[in-house]
Amino acid sequence: MTDTTTPDNQTEPAVVLERTLPAHIDLVWSMWAESEHFAAWYGPTGATIPTAEMDVRVDGDRKICMEVQTPDGPMQMWFVGRYLEVERPTRLVYTESVADAEGNVLSPAAMGMPDSHPETTEIIVELTTTDDGGTHLRMTHVGVPADSPGAAGWTMALDKLEARVADQAV
Protein backbone atom coordinates (compact mmCIF):
# COMPACT_ATOMS: atom_id res chain seq x y z
CA MET A 1 0.00 0.00 0.00
CA THR A 2 1.30 3.43 -0.95
CA ASP A 3 -0.39 6.71 -0.12
CA THR A 4 0.86 9.86 -1.78
CA THR A 5 -0.67 13.23 -1.10
CA THR A 6 1.55 15.43 -3.21
CA PRO A 7 0.42 16.14 -6.77
CA ASP A 8 2.79 15.92 -9.73
CA ASN A 9 3.11 19.28 -11.53
CA GLN A 10 -0.36 20.37 -10.43
CA THR A 11 -1.29 24.03 -10.03
CA GLU A 12 -4.56 23.43 -8.19
CA PRO A 13 -4.60 21.76 -4.79
CA ALA A 14 -5.17 18.04 -5.07
CA VAL A 15 -5.24 14.85 -3.08
CA VAL A 16 -3.32 12.10 -4.87
CA LEU A 17 -3.46 8.62 -3.40
CA GLU A 18 -1.97 5.46 -4.83
CA ARG A 19 -2.51 1.84 -3.90
CA THR A 20 -1.46 -1.48 -5.35
CA LEU A 21 -4.26 -3.97 -4.91
CA PRO A 22 -3.98 -7.76 -5.20
CA ALA A 23 -6.97 -8.04 -7.54
CA HIS A 24 -7.68 -8.10 -11.26
CA ILE A 25 -8.28 -4.71 -12.86
CA ASP A 26 -11.89 -5.64 -13.76
CA LEU A 27 -12.75 -6.18 -10.09
CA VAL A 28 -11.18 -2.87 -9.07
CA TRP A 29 -13.03 -1.11 -11.91
CA SER A 30 -16.33 -2.54 -10.68
CA MET A 31 -15.64 -1.08 -7.22
CA TRP A 32 -15.77 2.40 -8.81
CA ALA A 33 -18.39 1.76 -11.49
CA GLU A 34 -21.06 -0.41 -9.83
CA SER A 35 -23.24 1.28 -7.22
CA GLU A 36 -23.48 -1.78 -4.94
CA HIS A 37 -19.70 -2.06 -4.69
CA PHE A 38 -19.15 1.72 -4.47
CA ALA A 39 -21.65 2.04 -1.61
CA ALA A 40 -19.87 -0.72 0.31
CA TRP A 41 -16.52 1.08 0.56
CA TYR A 42 -16.94 4.81 -0.15
CA GLY A 43 -16.55 7.35 2.63
CA PRO A 44 -14.49 7.55 5.79
CA THR A 45 -14.58 4.92 8.52
CA GLY A 46 -18.04 4.77 10.08
CA ALA A 47 -19.83 6.34 7.12
CA THR A 48 -22.55 4.52 5.21
CA ILE A 49 -23.87 5.17 1.71
CA PRO A 50 -27.66 4.80 1.68
CA THR A 51 -27.91 6.22 -1.87
CA ALA A 52 -25.52 5.62 -4.78
CA GLU A 53 -27.11 6.52 -8.10
CA MET A 54 -24.46 6.17 -10.78
CA ASP A 55 -25.02 6.36 -14.54
CA VAL A 56 -21.45 5.46 -15.47
CA ARG A 57 -21.17 6.74 -19.04
CA VAL A 58 -19.86 10.00 -20.48
CA ASP A 59 -22.31 12.76 -19.44
CA GLY A 60 -24.03 10.35 -17.04
CA ASP A 61 -25.06 11.74 -13.67
CA ARG A 62 -24.18 10.58 -10.19
CA LYS A 63 -25.83 11.28 -6.85
CA ILE A 64 -24.36 9.95 -3.63
CA CYS A 65 -25.60 10.25 -0.05
CA MET A 66 -23.06 9.70 2.72
CA GLU A 67 -24.40 9.30 6.25
CA VAL A 68 -22.36 9.60 9.44
CA GLN A 69 -23.46 9.24 13.02
CA THR A 70 -23.03 12.29 15.25
CA PRO A 71 -23.91 12.87 18.92
CA ASP A 72 -27.05 14.63 17.63
CA GLY A 73 -28.03 11.70 15.42
CA PRO A 74 -27.34 10.83 11.79
CA MET A 75 -26.07 13.54 9.45
CA GLN A 76 -26.36 13.18 5.68
CA MET A 77 -24.11 14.76 3.08
CA TRP A 78 -25.12 14.65 -0.57
CA PHE A 79 -22.80 14.82 -3.57
CA VAL A 80 -23.72 15.16 -7.24
CA GLY A 81 -21.61 15.09 -10.36
CA ARG A 82 -21.23 14.06 -13.94
CA TYR A 83 -18.98 11.52 -15.62
CA LEU A 84 -16.53 13.22 -17.99
CA GLU A 85 -14.45 10.22 -19.09
CA VAL A 86 -15.25 6.52 -18.92
CA GLU A 87 -12.54 4.27 -20.34
CA ARG A 88 -13.29 0.81 -18.95
CA PRO A 89 -11.28 -0.58 -17.16
CA THR A 90 -8.46 1.97 -16.92
CA ARG A 91 -9.77 5.52 -16.44
CA LEU A 92 -12.74 7.20 -14.82
CA VAL A 93 -13.13 10.97 -14.44
CA TYR A 94 -16.10 12.63 -12.78
CA THR A 95 -17.06 15.90 -11.15
CA GLU A 96 -18.31 16.28 -7.61
CA SER A 97 -20.24 19.04 -5.85
CA VAL A 98 -21.87 19.18 -2.45
CA ALA A 99 -25.66 19.20 -2.84
CA ASP A 100 -28.93 18.97 -0.98
CA ALA A 101 -31.09 15.83 -1.02
CA GLU A 102 -32.84 17.03 -4.19
CA GLY A 103 -29.52 17.32 -6.03
CA ASN A 104 -29.25 21.12 -5.99
CA VAL A 105 -25.59 22.17 -5.77
CA LEU A 106 -24.74 24.06 -2.57
CA SER A 107 -21.99 26.61 -2.16
CA PRO A 108 -18.97 25.49 -0.16
CA ALA A 109 -19.63 28.33 2.30
CA ALA A 110 -23.14 26.96 2.96
CA MET A 111 -21.49 23.73 4.10
CA GLY A 112 -18.97 25.48 6.37
CA MET A 113 -16.05 25.07 3.97
CA PRO A 114 -13.54 27.83 3.28
CA ASP A 115 -14.44 30.37 0.60
CA SER A 116 -11.46 29.17 -1.41
CA HIS A 117 -12.96 25.67 -1.79
CA PRO A 118 -14.28 25.23 -5.35
CA GLU A 119 -17.97 24.53 -5.92
CA THR A 120 -17.09 21.66 -8.24
CA THR A 121 -14.10 19.35 -7.93
CA GLU A 122 -12.84 16.58 -10.18
CA ILE A 123 -11.93 13.00 -9.35
CA ILE A 124 -9.60 11.08 -11.66
CA VAL A 125 -9.25 7.32 -11.19
CA GLU A 126 -6.45 5.62 -13.12
CA LEU A 127 -6.00 1.85 -13.07
CA THR A 128 -3.13 -0.19 -14.52
CA THR A 129 -2.37 -3.90 -14.36
CA THR A 130 0.73 -4.79 -12.37
CA ASP A 131 3.27 -7.44 -13.43
CA ASP A 132 1.80 -9.91 -10.93
CA GLY A 133 -1.78 -9.47 -12.19
CA GLY A 134 -2.85 -7.04 -9.50
CA THR A 135 -3.97 -3.46 -10.04
CA HIS A 136 -2.25 -0.15 -9.38
CA LEU A 137 -4.77 2.55 -8.46
CA ARG A 138 -4.04 6.26 -8.64
CA MET A 139 -6.85 8.53 -7.43
CA THR A 140 -6.55 12.30 -7.82
CA HIS A 141 -9.14 14.64 -6.32
CA VAL A 142 -8.45 18.02 -7.91
CA GLY A 143 -9.61 21.00 -5.86
CA VAL A 144 -9.14 19.38 -2.46
CA PRO A 145 -5.94 20.28 -0.58
CA ALA A 146 -3.66 17.39 0.36
CA ASP A 147 -3.74 18.42 4.04
CA SER A 148 -7.55 18.73 4.27
CA PRO A 149 -10.14 16.58 6.05
CA GLY A 150 -11.14 15.41 2.56
CA ALA A 151 -7.70 13.86 2.11
CA ALA A 152 -8.06 11.98 5.40
CA GLY A 153 -11.52 10.81 4.30
CA TRP A 154 -10.16 9.49 1.02
CA THR A 155 -7.38 7.62 2.83
CA MET A 156 -9.96 5.91 5.06
CA ALA A 157 -12.18 5.19 2.04
CA LEU A 158 -9.32 3.56 0.14
CA ASP A 159 -8.56 1.43 3.23
CA LYS A 160 -12.17 0.23 3.02
CA LEU A 161 -11.80 -0.32 -0.74
CA GLU A 162 -8.71 -2.42 -0.17
CA ALA A 163 -10.58 -4.59 2.36
CA ARG A 164 -13.59 -4.97 0.02
CA VAL A 165 -11.35 -5.99 -2.88
CA ALA A 166 -9.63 -8.56 -0.67
CA ASP A 167 -13.02 -10.00 0.35
CA GLN A 168 -14.23 -10.15 -3.26
CA ALA A 169 -11.00 -11.55 -4.71
CA VAL A 170 -11.09 -14.77 -2.66
PDB file of N, CA, C and O in Angstrom, residues 24-30 87-92 125-129 135:
ATOM      1  N   HIS A  24      -7.624  -8.372  -9.828  1.00  0.00           N
ATOM      2  CA  HIS A  24      -7.679  -8.098 -11.258  1.00  0.00           C
ATOM      3  C   HIS A  24      -8.282  -6.714 -11.503  1.00  0.00           C
ATOM      4  O   HIS A  24      -9.165  -6.268 -10.767  1.00  0.00           O
ATOM      5  N   ILE A  25      -7.838  -6.059 -12.539  1.00  0.00           N
ATOM      6  CA  ILE A  25      -8.278  -4.706 -12.862  1.00  0.00           C
ATOM      7  C   ILE A  25      -9.800  -4.622 -13.046  1.00  0.00           C
ATOM      8  O   ILE A  25     -10.417  -3.613 -12.686  1.00  0.00           O
ATOM      9  N   ASP A  26     -10.431  -5.670 -13.567  1.00  0.00           N
ATOM     10  CA  ASP A  26     -11.886  -5.641 -13.763  1.00  0.00           C
ATOM     11  C   ASP A  26     -12.631  -5.558 -12.432  1.00  0.00           C
ATOM     12  O   ASP A  26     -13.652  -4.879 -12.321  1.00  0.00           O
ATOM     13  N   LEU A  27     -12.130  -6.246 -11.424  1.00  0.00           N
ATOM     14  CA  LEU A  27     -12.754  -6.178 -10.094  1.00  0.00           C
ATOM     15  C   LEU A  27     -12.594  -4.776  -9.506  1.00  0.00           C
ATOM     16  O   LEU A  27     -13.552  -4.204  -8.978  1.00  0.00           O
ATOM     17  N   VAL A  28     -11.408  -4.211  -9.618  1.00  0.00           N
ATOM     18  CA  VAL A  28     -11.183  -2.866  -9.074  1.00  0.00           C
ATOM     19  C   VAL A  28     -12.045  -1.848  -9.821  1.00  0.00           C
ATOM     20  O   VAL A  28     -12.653  -0.961  -9.209  1.00  0.00           O
ATOM     21  N   TRP A  29     -12.153  -1.993 -11.134  1.00  0.00           N
ATOM     22  CA  TRP A  29     -13.029  -1.107 -11.909  1.00  0.00           C
ATOM     23  C   TRP A  29     -14.460  -1.181 -11.384  1.00  0.00           C
ATOM     24  O   TRP A  29     -15.120  -0.166 -11.203  1.00  0.00           O
ATOM     25  N   SER A  30     -14.947  -2.388 -11.145  1.00  0.00           N
ATOM     26  CA  SER A  30     -16.330  -2.542 -10.682  1.00  0.00           C
ATOM     27  C   SER A  30     -16.556  -1.869  -9.332  1.00  0.00           C
ATOM     28  O   SER A  30     -17.665  -1.412  -9.045  1.00  0.00           O
ATOM     29  N   GLU A  87     -13.360   5.129 -19.497  1.00  0.00           N
ATOM     30  CA  GLU A  87     -12.540   4.266 -20.344  1.00  0.00           C
ATOM     31  C   GLU A  87     -12.327   2.949 -19.602  1.00  0.00           C
ATOM     32  O   GLU A  87     -11.299   2.754 -18.962  1.00  0.00           O
ATOM     33  N   ARG A  88     -13.329   2.087 -19.665  1.00  0.00           N
ATOM     34  CA  ARG A  88     -13.288   0.811 -18.950  1.00  0.00           C
ATOM     35  C   ARG A  88     -12.120  -0.023 -19.446  1.00  0.00           C
ATOM     36  O   ARG A  88     -11.985  -0.171 -20.648  1.00  0.00           O
ATOM     37  N   PRO A  89     -11.319  -0.621 -18.607  1.00  0.00           N
ATOM     38  CA  PRO A  89     -11.280  -0.578 -17.160  1.00  0.00           C
ATOM     39  C   PRO A  89     -10.113   0.252 -16.623  1.00  0.00           C
ATOM     40  O   PRO A  89      -9.600  -0.055 -15.548  1.00  0.00           O
ATOM     41  N   THR A  90      -9.699   1.299 -17.325  1.00  0.00           N
ATOM     42  CA  THR A  90      -8.463   1.972 -16.920  1.00  0.00           C
ATOM     43  C   THR A  90      -8.616   3.408 -16.423  1.00  0.00           C
ATOM     44  O   THR A  90      -7.738   3.899 -15.714  1.00  0.00           O
ATOM     45  N   ARG A  91      -9.693   4.095 -16.798  1.00  0.00           N
ATOM     46  CA  ARG A  91      -9.770   5.519 -16.444  1.00  0.00           C
ATOM     47  C   ARG A  91     -11.222   5.955 -16.255  1.00  0.00           C
ATOM     48  O   ARG A  91     -12.085   5.664 -17.080  1.00  0.00           O
ATOM     49  N   LEU A  92     -11.434   6.674 -15.155  1.00  0.00           N
ATOM     50  CA  LEU A  92     -12.744   7.204 -14.824  1.00  0.00           C
ATOM     51  C   LEU A  92     -12.535   8.617 -14.292  1.00  0.00           C
ATOM     52  O   LEU A  92     -11.719   8.819 -13.397  1.00  0.00           O
ATOM     53  N   VAL A 125      -9.638   8.667 -11.623  1.00  0.00           N
ATOM     54  CA  VAL A 125      -9.251   7.322 -11.192  1.00  0.00           C
ATOM     55  C   VAL A 125      -8.514   6.670 -12.356  1.00  0.00           C
ATOM     56  O   VAL A 125      -9.064   6.552 -13.455  1.00  0.00           O
ATOM     57  N   GLU A 126      -7.266   6.269 -12.097  1.00  0.00           N
ATOM     58  CA  GLU A 126      -6.453   5.619 -13.119  1.00  0.00           C
ATOM     59  C   GLU A 126      -6.040   4.242 -12.615  1.00  0.00           C
ATOM     60  O   GLU A 126      -5.508   4.118 -11.511  1.00  0.00           O
ATOM     61  N   LEU A 127      -6.299   3.230 -13.426  1.00  0.00           N
ATOM     62  CA  LEU A 127      -5.997   1.848 -13.068  1.00  0.00           C
ATOM     63  C   LEU A 127      -5.055   1.234 -14.101  1.00  0.00           C
ATOM     64  O   LEU A 127      -5.271   1.402 -15.305  1.00  0.00           O
ATOM     65  N   THR A 128      -4.033   0.535 -13.627  1.00  0.00           N
ATOM     66  CA  THR A 128      -3.131  -0.193 -14.515  1.00  0.00           C
ATOM     67  C   THR A 128      -2.881  -1.576 -13.926  1.00  0.00           C
ATOM     68  O   THR A 128      -2.883  -1.754 -12.704  1.00  0.00           O
ATOM     69  N   THR A 129      -2.660  -2.540 -14.796  1.00  0.00           N
ATOM     70  CA  THR A 129      -2.366  -3.899 -14.361  1.00  0.00           C
ATOM     71  C   THR A 129      -0.898  -3.980 -13.965  1.00  0.00           C
ATOM     72  O   THR A 129      -0.026  -3.499 -14.686  1.00  0.00           O
ATOM     73  N   THR A 135      -3.575  -4.743  -9.455  1.00  0.00           N
ATOM     74  CA  THR A 135      -3.968  -3.460 -10.037  1.00  0.00           C
ATOM     75  C   THR A 135      -3.347  -2.312  -9.254  1.00  0.00           C
ATOM     76  O   THR A 135      -3.438  -2.272  -8.024  1.00  0.00           O
TER      77      THR A 135
END
